[in-house]
Coordinates of N, CA, C and O in Angstrom, one line a residue:
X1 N -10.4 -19.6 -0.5 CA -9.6 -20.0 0.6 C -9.4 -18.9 1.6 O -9.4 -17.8 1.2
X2 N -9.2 -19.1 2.8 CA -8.9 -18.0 3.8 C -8.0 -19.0 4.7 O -8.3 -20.0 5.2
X3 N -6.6 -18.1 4.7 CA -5.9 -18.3 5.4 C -5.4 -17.7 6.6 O -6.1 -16.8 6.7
X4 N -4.6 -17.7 7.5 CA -4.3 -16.8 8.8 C -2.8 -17.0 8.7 O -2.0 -17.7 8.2
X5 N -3.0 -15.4 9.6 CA -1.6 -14.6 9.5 C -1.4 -13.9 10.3 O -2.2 -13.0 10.6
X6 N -0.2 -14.2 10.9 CA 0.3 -13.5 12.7 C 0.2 -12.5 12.5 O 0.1 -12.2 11.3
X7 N 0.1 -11.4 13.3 CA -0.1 -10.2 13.4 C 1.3 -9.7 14.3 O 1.3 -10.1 15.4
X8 N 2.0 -9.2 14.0 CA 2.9 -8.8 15.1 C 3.9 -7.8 15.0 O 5.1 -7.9 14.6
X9 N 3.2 -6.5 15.7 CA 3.7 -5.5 15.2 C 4.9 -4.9 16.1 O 5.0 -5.3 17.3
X10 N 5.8 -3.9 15.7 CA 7.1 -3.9 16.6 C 6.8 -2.1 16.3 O 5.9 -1.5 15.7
X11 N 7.9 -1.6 17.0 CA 8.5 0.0 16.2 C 9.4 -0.5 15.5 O 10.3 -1.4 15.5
X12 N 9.0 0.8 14.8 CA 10.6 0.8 13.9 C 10.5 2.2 12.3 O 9.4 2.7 12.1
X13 N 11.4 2.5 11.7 CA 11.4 3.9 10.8 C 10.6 3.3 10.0 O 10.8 2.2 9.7
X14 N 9.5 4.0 9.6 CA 8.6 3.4 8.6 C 9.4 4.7 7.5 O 8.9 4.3 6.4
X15 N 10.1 5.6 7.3 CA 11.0 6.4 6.3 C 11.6 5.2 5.9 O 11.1 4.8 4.8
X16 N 12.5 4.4 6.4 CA 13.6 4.1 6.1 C 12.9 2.3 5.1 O 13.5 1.7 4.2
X17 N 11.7 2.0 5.7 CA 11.1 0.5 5.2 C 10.7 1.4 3.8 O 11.2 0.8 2.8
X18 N 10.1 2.4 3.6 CA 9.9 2.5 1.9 C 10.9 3.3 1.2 O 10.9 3.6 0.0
X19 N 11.7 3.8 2.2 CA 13.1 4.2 1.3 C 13.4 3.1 0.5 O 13.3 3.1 -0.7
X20 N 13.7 1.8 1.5 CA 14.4 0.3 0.9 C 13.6 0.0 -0.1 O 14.0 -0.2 -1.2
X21 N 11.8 0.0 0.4 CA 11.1 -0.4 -0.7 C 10.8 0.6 -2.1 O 10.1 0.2 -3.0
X22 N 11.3 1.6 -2.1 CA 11.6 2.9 -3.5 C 12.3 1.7 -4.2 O 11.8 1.0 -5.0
X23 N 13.9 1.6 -3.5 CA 15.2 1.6 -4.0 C 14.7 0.1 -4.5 O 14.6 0.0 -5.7
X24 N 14.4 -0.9 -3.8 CA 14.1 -2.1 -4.3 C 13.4 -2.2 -5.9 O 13.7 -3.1 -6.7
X25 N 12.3 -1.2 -6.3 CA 11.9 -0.6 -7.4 C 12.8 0.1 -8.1 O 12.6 0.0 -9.3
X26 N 14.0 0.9 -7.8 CA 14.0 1.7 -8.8 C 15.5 0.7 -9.1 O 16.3 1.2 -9.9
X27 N 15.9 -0.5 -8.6 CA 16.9 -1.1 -8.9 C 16.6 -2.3 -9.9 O 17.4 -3.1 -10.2
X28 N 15.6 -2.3 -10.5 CA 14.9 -2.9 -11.6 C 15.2 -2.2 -12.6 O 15.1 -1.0 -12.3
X29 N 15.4 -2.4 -13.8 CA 15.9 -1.4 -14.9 C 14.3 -0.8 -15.5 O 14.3 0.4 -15.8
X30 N 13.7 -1.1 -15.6 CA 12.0 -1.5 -15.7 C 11.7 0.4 -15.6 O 11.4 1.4 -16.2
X31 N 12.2 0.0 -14.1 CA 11.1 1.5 -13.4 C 12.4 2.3 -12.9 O 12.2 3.2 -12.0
X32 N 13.7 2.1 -13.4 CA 14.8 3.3 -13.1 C 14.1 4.4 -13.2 O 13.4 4.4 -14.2
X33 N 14.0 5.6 -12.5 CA 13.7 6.8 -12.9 C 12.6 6.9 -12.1 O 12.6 7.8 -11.2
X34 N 11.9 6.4 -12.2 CA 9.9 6.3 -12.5 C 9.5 6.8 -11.1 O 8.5 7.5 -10.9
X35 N 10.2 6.3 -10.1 CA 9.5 7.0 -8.8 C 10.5 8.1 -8.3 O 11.7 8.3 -8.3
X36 N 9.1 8.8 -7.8 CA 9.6 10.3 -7.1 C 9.3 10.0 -5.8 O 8.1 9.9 -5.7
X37 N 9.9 10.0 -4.7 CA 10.0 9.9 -3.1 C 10.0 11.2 -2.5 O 10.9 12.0 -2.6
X38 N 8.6 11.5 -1.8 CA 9.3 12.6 -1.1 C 8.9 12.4 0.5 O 7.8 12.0 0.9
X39 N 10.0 12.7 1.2 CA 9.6 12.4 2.7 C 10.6 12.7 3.4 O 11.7 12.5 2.9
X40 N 10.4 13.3 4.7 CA 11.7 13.8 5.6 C 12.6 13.0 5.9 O 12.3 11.9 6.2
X41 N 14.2 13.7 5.8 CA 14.8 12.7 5.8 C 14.9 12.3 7.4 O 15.7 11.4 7.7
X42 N 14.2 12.8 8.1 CA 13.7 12.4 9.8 C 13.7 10.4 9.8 O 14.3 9.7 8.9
X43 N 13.2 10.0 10.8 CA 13.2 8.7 11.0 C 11.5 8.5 11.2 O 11.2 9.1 12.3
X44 N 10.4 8.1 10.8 CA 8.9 8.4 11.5 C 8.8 7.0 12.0 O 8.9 6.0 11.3
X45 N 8.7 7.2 13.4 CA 9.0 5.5 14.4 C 7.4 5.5 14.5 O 6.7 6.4 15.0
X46 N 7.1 4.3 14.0 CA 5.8 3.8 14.4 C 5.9 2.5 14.8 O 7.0 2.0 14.9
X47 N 5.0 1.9 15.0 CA 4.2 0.3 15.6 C 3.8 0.2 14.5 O 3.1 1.0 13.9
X48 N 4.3 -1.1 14.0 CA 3.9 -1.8 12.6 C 4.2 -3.3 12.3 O 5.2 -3.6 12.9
X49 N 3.8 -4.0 11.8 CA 3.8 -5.2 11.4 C 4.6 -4.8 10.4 O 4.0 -4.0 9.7
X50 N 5.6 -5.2 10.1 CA 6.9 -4.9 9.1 C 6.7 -5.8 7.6 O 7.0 -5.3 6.4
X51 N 6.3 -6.9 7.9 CA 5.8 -8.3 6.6 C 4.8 -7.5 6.1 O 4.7 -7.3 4.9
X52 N 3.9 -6.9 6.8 CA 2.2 -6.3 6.3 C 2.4 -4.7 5.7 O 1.7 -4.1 4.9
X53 N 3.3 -4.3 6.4 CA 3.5 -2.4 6.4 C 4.5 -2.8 4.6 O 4.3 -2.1 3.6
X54 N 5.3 -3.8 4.4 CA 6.0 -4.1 3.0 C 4.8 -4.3 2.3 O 4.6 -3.4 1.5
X55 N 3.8 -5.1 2.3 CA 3.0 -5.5 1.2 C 2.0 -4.2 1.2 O 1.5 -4.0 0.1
X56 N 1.5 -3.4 2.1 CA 1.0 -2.3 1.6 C 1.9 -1.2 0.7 O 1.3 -0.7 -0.3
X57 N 3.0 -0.7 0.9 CA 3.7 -0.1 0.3 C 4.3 -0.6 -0.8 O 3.9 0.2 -1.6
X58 N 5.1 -1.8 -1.7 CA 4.7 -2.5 -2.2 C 3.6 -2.5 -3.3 O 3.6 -2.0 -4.4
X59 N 2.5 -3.3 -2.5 CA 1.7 -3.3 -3.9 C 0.8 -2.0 -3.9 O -0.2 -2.2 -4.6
X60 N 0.9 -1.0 -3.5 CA 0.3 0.8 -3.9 C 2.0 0.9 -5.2 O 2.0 1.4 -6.3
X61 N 2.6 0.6 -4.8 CA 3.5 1.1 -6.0 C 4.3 -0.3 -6.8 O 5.3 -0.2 -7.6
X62 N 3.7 -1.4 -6.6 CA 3.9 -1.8 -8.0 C 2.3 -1.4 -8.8 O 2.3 -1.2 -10.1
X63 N 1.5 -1.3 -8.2 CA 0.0 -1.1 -8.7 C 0.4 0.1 -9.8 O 0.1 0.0 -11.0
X64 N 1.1 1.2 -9.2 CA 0.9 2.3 -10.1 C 2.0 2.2 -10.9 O 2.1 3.1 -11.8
X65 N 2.7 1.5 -10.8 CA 3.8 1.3 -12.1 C 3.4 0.3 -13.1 O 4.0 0.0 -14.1
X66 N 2.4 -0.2 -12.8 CA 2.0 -1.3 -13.9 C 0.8 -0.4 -14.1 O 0.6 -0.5 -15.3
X67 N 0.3 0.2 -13.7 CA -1.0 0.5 -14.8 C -1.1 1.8 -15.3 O -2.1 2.4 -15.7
X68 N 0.4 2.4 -15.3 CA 0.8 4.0 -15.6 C 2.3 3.3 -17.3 O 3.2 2.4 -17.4
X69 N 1.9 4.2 -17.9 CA 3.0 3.8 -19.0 C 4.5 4.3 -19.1 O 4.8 5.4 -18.7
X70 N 5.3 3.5 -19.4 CA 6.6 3.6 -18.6 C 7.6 4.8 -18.6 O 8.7 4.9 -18.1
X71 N 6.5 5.9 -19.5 CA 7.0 7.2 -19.5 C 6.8 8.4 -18.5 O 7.5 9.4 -18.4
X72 N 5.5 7.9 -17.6 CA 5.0 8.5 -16.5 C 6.1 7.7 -15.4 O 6.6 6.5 -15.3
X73 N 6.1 9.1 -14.3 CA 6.6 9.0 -13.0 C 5.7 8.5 -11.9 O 4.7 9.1 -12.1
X74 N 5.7 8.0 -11.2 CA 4.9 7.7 -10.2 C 5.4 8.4 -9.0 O 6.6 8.5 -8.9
X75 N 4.6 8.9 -8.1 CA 5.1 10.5 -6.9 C 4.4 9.1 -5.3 O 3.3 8.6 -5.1
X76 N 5.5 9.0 -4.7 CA 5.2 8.6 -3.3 C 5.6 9.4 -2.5 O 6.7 9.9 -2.5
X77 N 4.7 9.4 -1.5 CA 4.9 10.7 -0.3 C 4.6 10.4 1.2 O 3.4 10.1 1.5
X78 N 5.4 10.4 1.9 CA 5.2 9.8 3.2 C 5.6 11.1 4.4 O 6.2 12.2 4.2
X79 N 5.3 10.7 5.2 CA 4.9 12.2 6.0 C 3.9 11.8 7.6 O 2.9 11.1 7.7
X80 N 4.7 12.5 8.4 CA 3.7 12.8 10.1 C 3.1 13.7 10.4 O 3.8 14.5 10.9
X81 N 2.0 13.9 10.5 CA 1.1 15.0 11.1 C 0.1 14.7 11.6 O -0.9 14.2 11.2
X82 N 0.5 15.5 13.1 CA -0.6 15.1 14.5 C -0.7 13.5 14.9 O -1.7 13.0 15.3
X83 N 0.4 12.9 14.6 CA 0.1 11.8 15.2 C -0.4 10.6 14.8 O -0.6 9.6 15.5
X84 N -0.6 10.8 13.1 CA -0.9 9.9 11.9 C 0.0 9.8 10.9 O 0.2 10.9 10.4
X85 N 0.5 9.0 10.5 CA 1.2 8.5 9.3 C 0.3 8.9 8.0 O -0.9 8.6 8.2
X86 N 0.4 9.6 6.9 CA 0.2 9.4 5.6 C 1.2 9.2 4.3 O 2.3 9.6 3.8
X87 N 0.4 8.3 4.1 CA 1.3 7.6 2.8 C 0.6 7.5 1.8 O -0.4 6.7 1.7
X88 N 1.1 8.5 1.0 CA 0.3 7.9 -0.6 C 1.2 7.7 -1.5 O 2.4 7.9 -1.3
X89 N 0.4 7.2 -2.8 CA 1.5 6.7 -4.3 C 0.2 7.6 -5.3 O -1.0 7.7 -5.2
X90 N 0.8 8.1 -6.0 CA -0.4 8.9 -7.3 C 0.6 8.4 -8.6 O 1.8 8.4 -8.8
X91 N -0.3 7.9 -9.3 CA 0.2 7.7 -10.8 C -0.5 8.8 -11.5 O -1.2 9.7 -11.0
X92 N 0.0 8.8 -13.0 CA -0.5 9.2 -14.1 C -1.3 8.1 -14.7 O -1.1 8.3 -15.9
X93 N -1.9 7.1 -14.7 CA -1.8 5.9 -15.6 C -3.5 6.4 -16.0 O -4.0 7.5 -16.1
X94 N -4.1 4.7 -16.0 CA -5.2 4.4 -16.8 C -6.5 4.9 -16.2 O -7.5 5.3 -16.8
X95 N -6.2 4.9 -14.3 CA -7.8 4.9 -13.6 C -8.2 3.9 -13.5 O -7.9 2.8 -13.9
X96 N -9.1 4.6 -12.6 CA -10.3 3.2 -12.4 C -11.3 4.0 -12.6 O -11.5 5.2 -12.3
X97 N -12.5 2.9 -13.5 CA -13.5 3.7 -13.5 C -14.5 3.9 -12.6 O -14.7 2.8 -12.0
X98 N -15.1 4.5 -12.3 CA -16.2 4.7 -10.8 C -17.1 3.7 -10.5 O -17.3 3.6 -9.3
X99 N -17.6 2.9 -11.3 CA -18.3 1.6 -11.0 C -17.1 0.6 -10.6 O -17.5 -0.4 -10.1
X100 N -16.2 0.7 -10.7 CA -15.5 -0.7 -10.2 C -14.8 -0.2 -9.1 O -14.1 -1.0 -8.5
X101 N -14.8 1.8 -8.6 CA -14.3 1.9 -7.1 C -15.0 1.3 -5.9 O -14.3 1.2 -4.9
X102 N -16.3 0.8 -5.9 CA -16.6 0.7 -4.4 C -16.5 -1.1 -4.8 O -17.4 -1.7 -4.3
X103 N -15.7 -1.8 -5.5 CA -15.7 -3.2 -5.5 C -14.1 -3.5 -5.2 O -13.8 -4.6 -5.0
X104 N -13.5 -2.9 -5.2 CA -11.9 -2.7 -5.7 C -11.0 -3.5 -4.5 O -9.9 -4.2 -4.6
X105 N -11.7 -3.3 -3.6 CA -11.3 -4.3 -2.1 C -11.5 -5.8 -2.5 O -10.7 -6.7 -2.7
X106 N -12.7 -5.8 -2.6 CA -13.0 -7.4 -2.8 C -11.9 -8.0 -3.5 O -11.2 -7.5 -4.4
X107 N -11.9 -9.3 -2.9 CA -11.3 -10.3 -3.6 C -11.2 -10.7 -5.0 O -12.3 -11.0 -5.4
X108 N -10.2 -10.7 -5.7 CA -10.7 -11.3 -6.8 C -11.1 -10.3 -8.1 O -10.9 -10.5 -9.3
X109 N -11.7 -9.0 -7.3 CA -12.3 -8.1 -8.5 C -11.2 -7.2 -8.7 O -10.5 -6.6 -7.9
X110 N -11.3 -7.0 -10.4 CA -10.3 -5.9 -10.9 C -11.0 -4.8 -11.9 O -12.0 -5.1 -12.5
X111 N -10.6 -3.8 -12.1 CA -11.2 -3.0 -13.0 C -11.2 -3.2 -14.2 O -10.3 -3.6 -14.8
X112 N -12.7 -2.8 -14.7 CA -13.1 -3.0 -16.0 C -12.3 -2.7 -17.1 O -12.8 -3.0 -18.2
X113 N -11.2 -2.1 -17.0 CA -10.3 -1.1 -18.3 C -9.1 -2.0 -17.7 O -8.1 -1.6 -18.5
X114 N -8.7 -2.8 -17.1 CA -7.2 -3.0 -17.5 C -6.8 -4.1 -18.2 O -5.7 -4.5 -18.1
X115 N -7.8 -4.7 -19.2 CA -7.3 -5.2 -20.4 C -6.4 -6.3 -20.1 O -6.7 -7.1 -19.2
X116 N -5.0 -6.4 -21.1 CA -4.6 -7.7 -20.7 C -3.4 -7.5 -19.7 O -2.5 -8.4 -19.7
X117 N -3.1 -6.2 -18.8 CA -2.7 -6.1 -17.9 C -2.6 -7.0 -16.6 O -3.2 -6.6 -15.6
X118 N -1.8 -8.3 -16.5 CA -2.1 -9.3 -15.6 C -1.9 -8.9 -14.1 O -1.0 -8.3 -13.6
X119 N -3.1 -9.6 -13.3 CA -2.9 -9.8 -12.4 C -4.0 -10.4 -11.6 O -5.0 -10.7 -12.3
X120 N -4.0 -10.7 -10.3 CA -5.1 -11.5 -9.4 C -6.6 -11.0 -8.7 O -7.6 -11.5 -8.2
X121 N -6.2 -10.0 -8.8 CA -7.7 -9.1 -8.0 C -7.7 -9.2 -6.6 O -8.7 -8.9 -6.0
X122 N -6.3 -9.6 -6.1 CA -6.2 -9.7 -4.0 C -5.3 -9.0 -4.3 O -4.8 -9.8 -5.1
X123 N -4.4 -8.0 -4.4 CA -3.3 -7.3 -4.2 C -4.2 -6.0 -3.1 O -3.8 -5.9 -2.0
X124 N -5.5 -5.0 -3.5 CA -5.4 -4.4 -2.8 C -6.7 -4.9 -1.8 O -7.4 -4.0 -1.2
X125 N -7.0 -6.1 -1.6 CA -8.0 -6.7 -0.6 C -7.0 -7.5 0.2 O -7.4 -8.1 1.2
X126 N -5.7 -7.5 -0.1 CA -4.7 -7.7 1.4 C -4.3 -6.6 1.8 O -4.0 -6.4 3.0
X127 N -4.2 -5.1 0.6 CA -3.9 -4.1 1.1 C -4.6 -3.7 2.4 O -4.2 -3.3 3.5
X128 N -5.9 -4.0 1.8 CA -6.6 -3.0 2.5 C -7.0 -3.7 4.4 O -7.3 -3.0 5.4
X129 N -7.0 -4.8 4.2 CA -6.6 -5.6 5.1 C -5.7 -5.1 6.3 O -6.0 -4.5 7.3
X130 N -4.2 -5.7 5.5 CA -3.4 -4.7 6.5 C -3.4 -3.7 6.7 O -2.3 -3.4 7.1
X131 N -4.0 -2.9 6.6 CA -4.2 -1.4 7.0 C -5.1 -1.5 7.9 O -4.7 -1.1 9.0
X132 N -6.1 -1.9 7.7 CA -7.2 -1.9 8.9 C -6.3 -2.8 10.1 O -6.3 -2.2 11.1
X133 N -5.8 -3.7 10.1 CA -5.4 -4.2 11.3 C -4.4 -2.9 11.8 O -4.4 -2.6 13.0
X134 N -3.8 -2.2 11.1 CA -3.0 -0.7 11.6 C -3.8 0.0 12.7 O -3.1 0.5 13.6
X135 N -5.2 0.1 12.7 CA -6.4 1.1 12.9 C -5.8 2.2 11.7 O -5.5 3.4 12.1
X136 N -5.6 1.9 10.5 CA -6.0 2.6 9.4 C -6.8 2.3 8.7 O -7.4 1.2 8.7
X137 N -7.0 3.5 7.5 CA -7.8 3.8 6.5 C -7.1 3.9 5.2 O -6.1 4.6 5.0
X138 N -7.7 3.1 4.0 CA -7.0 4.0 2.8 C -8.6 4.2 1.8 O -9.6 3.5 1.7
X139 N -8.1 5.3 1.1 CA -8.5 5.7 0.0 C -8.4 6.4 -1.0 O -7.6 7.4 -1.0
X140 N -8.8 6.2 -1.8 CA -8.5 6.4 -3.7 C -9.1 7.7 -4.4 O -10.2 7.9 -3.9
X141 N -9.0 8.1 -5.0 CA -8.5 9.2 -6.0 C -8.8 8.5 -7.1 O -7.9 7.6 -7.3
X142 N -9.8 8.7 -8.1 CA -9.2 8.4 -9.7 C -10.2 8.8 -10.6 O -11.4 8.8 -10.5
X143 N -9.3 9.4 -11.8 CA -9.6 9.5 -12.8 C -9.4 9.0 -14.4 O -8.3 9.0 -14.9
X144 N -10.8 8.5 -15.0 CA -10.1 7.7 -16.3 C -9.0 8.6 -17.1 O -9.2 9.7 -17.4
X145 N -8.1 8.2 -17.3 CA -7.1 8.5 -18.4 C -6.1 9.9 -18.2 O -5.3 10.6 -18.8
X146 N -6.7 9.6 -16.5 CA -5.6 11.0 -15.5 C -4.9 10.4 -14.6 O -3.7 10.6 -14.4
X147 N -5.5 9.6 -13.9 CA -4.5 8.7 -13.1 C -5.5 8.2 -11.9 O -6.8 8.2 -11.9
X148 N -4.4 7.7 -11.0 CA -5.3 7.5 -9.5 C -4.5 7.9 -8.4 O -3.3 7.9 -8.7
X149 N -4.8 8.2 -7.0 CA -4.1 8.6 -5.9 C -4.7 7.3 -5.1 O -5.9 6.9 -5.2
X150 N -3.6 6.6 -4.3 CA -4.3 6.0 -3.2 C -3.4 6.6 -1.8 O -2.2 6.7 -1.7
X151 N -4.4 6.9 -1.0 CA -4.0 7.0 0.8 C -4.4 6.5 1.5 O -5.6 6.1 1.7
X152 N -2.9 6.3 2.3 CA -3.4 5.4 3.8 C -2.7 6.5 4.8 O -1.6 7.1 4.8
X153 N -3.9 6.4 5.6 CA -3.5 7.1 7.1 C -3.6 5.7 8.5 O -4.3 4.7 8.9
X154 N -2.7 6.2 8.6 CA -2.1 5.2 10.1 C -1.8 5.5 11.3 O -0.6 5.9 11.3
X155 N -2.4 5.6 12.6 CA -2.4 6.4 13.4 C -0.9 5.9 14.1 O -0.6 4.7 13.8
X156 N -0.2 6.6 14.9 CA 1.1 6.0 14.7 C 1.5 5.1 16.1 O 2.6 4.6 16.3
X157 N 0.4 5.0 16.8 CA 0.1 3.7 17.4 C -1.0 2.8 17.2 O -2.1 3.4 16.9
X158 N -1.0 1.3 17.3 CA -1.6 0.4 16.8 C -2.5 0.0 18.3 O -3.7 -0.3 18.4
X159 N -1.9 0.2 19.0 CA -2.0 -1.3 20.7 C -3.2 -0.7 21.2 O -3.2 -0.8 22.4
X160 N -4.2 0.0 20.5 CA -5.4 -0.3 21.2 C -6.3 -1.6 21.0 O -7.4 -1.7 21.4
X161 N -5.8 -2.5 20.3 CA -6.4 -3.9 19.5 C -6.5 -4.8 21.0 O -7.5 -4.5 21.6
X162 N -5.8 -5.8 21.6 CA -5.9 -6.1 23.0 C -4.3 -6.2 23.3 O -3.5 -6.0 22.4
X163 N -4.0 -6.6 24.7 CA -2.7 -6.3 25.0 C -1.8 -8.0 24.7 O -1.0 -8.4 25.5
X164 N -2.4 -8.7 23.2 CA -1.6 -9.5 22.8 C 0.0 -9.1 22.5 O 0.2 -7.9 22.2
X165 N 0.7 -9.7 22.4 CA 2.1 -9.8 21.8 C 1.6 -10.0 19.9 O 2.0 -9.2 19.0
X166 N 1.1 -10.8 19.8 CA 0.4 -11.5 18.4 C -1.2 -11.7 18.5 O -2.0 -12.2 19.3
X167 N -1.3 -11.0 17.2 CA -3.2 -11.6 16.9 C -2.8 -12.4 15.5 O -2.0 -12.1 14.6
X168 N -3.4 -13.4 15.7 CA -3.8 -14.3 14.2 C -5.2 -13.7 14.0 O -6.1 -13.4 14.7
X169 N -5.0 -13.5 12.5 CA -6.5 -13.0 12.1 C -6.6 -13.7 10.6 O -5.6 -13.9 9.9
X170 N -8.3 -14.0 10.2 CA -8.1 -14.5 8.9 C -8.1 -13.7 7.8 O -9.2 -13.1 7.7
X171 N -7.3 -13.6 6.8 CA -6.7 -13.2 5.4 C -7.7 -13.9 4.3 O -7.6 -15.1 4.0
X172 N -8.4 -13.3 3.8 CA -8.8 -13.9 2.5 C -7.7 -13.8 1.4 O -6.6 -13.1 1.5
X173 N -8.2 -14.7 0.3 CA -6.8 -14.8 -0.4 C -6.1 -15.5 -0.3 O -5.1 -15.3 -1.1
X174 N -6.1 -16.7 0.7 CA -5.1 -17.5 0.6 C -3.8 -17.2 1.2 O -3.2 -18.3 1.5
X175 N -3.4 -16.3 1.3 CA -2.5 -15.4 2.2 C -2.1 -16.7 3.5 O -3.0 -17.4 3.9
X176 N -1.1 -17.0 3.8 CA -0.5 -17.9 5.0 C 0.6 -17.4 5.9 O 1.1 -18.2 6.8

């Protein structure tokens, strides 16, 4: 199924949207502890789709708390330089293994090692999704049985796209 989804991006503290989204995680008894935040306590004001900038941050860190064991910490780091957003999440967990990194977007596909670890195989093919409508990039880091890093760089304006208010664009996945 492919569905569509407004695009509509505002300013606003992208510190303060994954502060909430840390705290939203670490107010779960699950993962008390488990993430380490590090990022200025500055405000970093970008152009973002706020619905889409949550589900990237979001599922990079529920990703790494489900496939890291609940004794490992997971390290998120957010940070401005020259005019680009970087954000990553690094676990300690399981990896991915190298044959299933250049599929890992696609819809649907998950890596070969995560066993009965549930989930759908679109968490990071919407990631990667909204990112590119950002004019970003992400990419991954991984090692079996060391962990994985994923980064997204986001340049900290969007509006070279056209001078809409809103773009609809279509979402695989089902996404509405």
């Amino acid at each position: 199924q492919v569905g569509r989804v407004e695009f509509r991006p505002i300013q606003g503290d992208l510190n303060a949207l994954c502060d909430e989204i840390v705290q939203e995680f670490e107010d779960q008894k699950l993962y008390q502890g488990r993430i380490h935040f590090d990022s200025t306590n500055m405000p970093i004001l970008v152009i973002y789709d706020e619905r889409m900038m949550r589900h990237i941050v979001s599922n990079l860190i529920s990703n790494a708390l489900k496939y890291s064991t609940n004794d490992k910490k997971i390290y998120v780091t957010l940070s401005q330089v020259n005019g680009t957003v970087l954000f990553s999440v690094r676990d300690e967990g399981i990896g991915i293994p190298q044959q299933d990194q250049k599929h890992l977007y696609e819809p649907f596909h998950r890596a070969t090692n995560v066993g009965t670890i549930s989930g759908t195989g679109l968490g990071l093919s919407i990631t990667k999704q909204a990112v590119e409508l950002h004019n970003g990039v992400i990419k991954l880091e991984s090692e079996i049985g060391k962990g994985t890093t994923f980064t997204v760089n986001i340049p900290n304006t969007i509006y070279n796209r056209t001078n809409q208010d809103v773009d609809t664009i279509p979402i695989s996945g089902g996404v509405k």
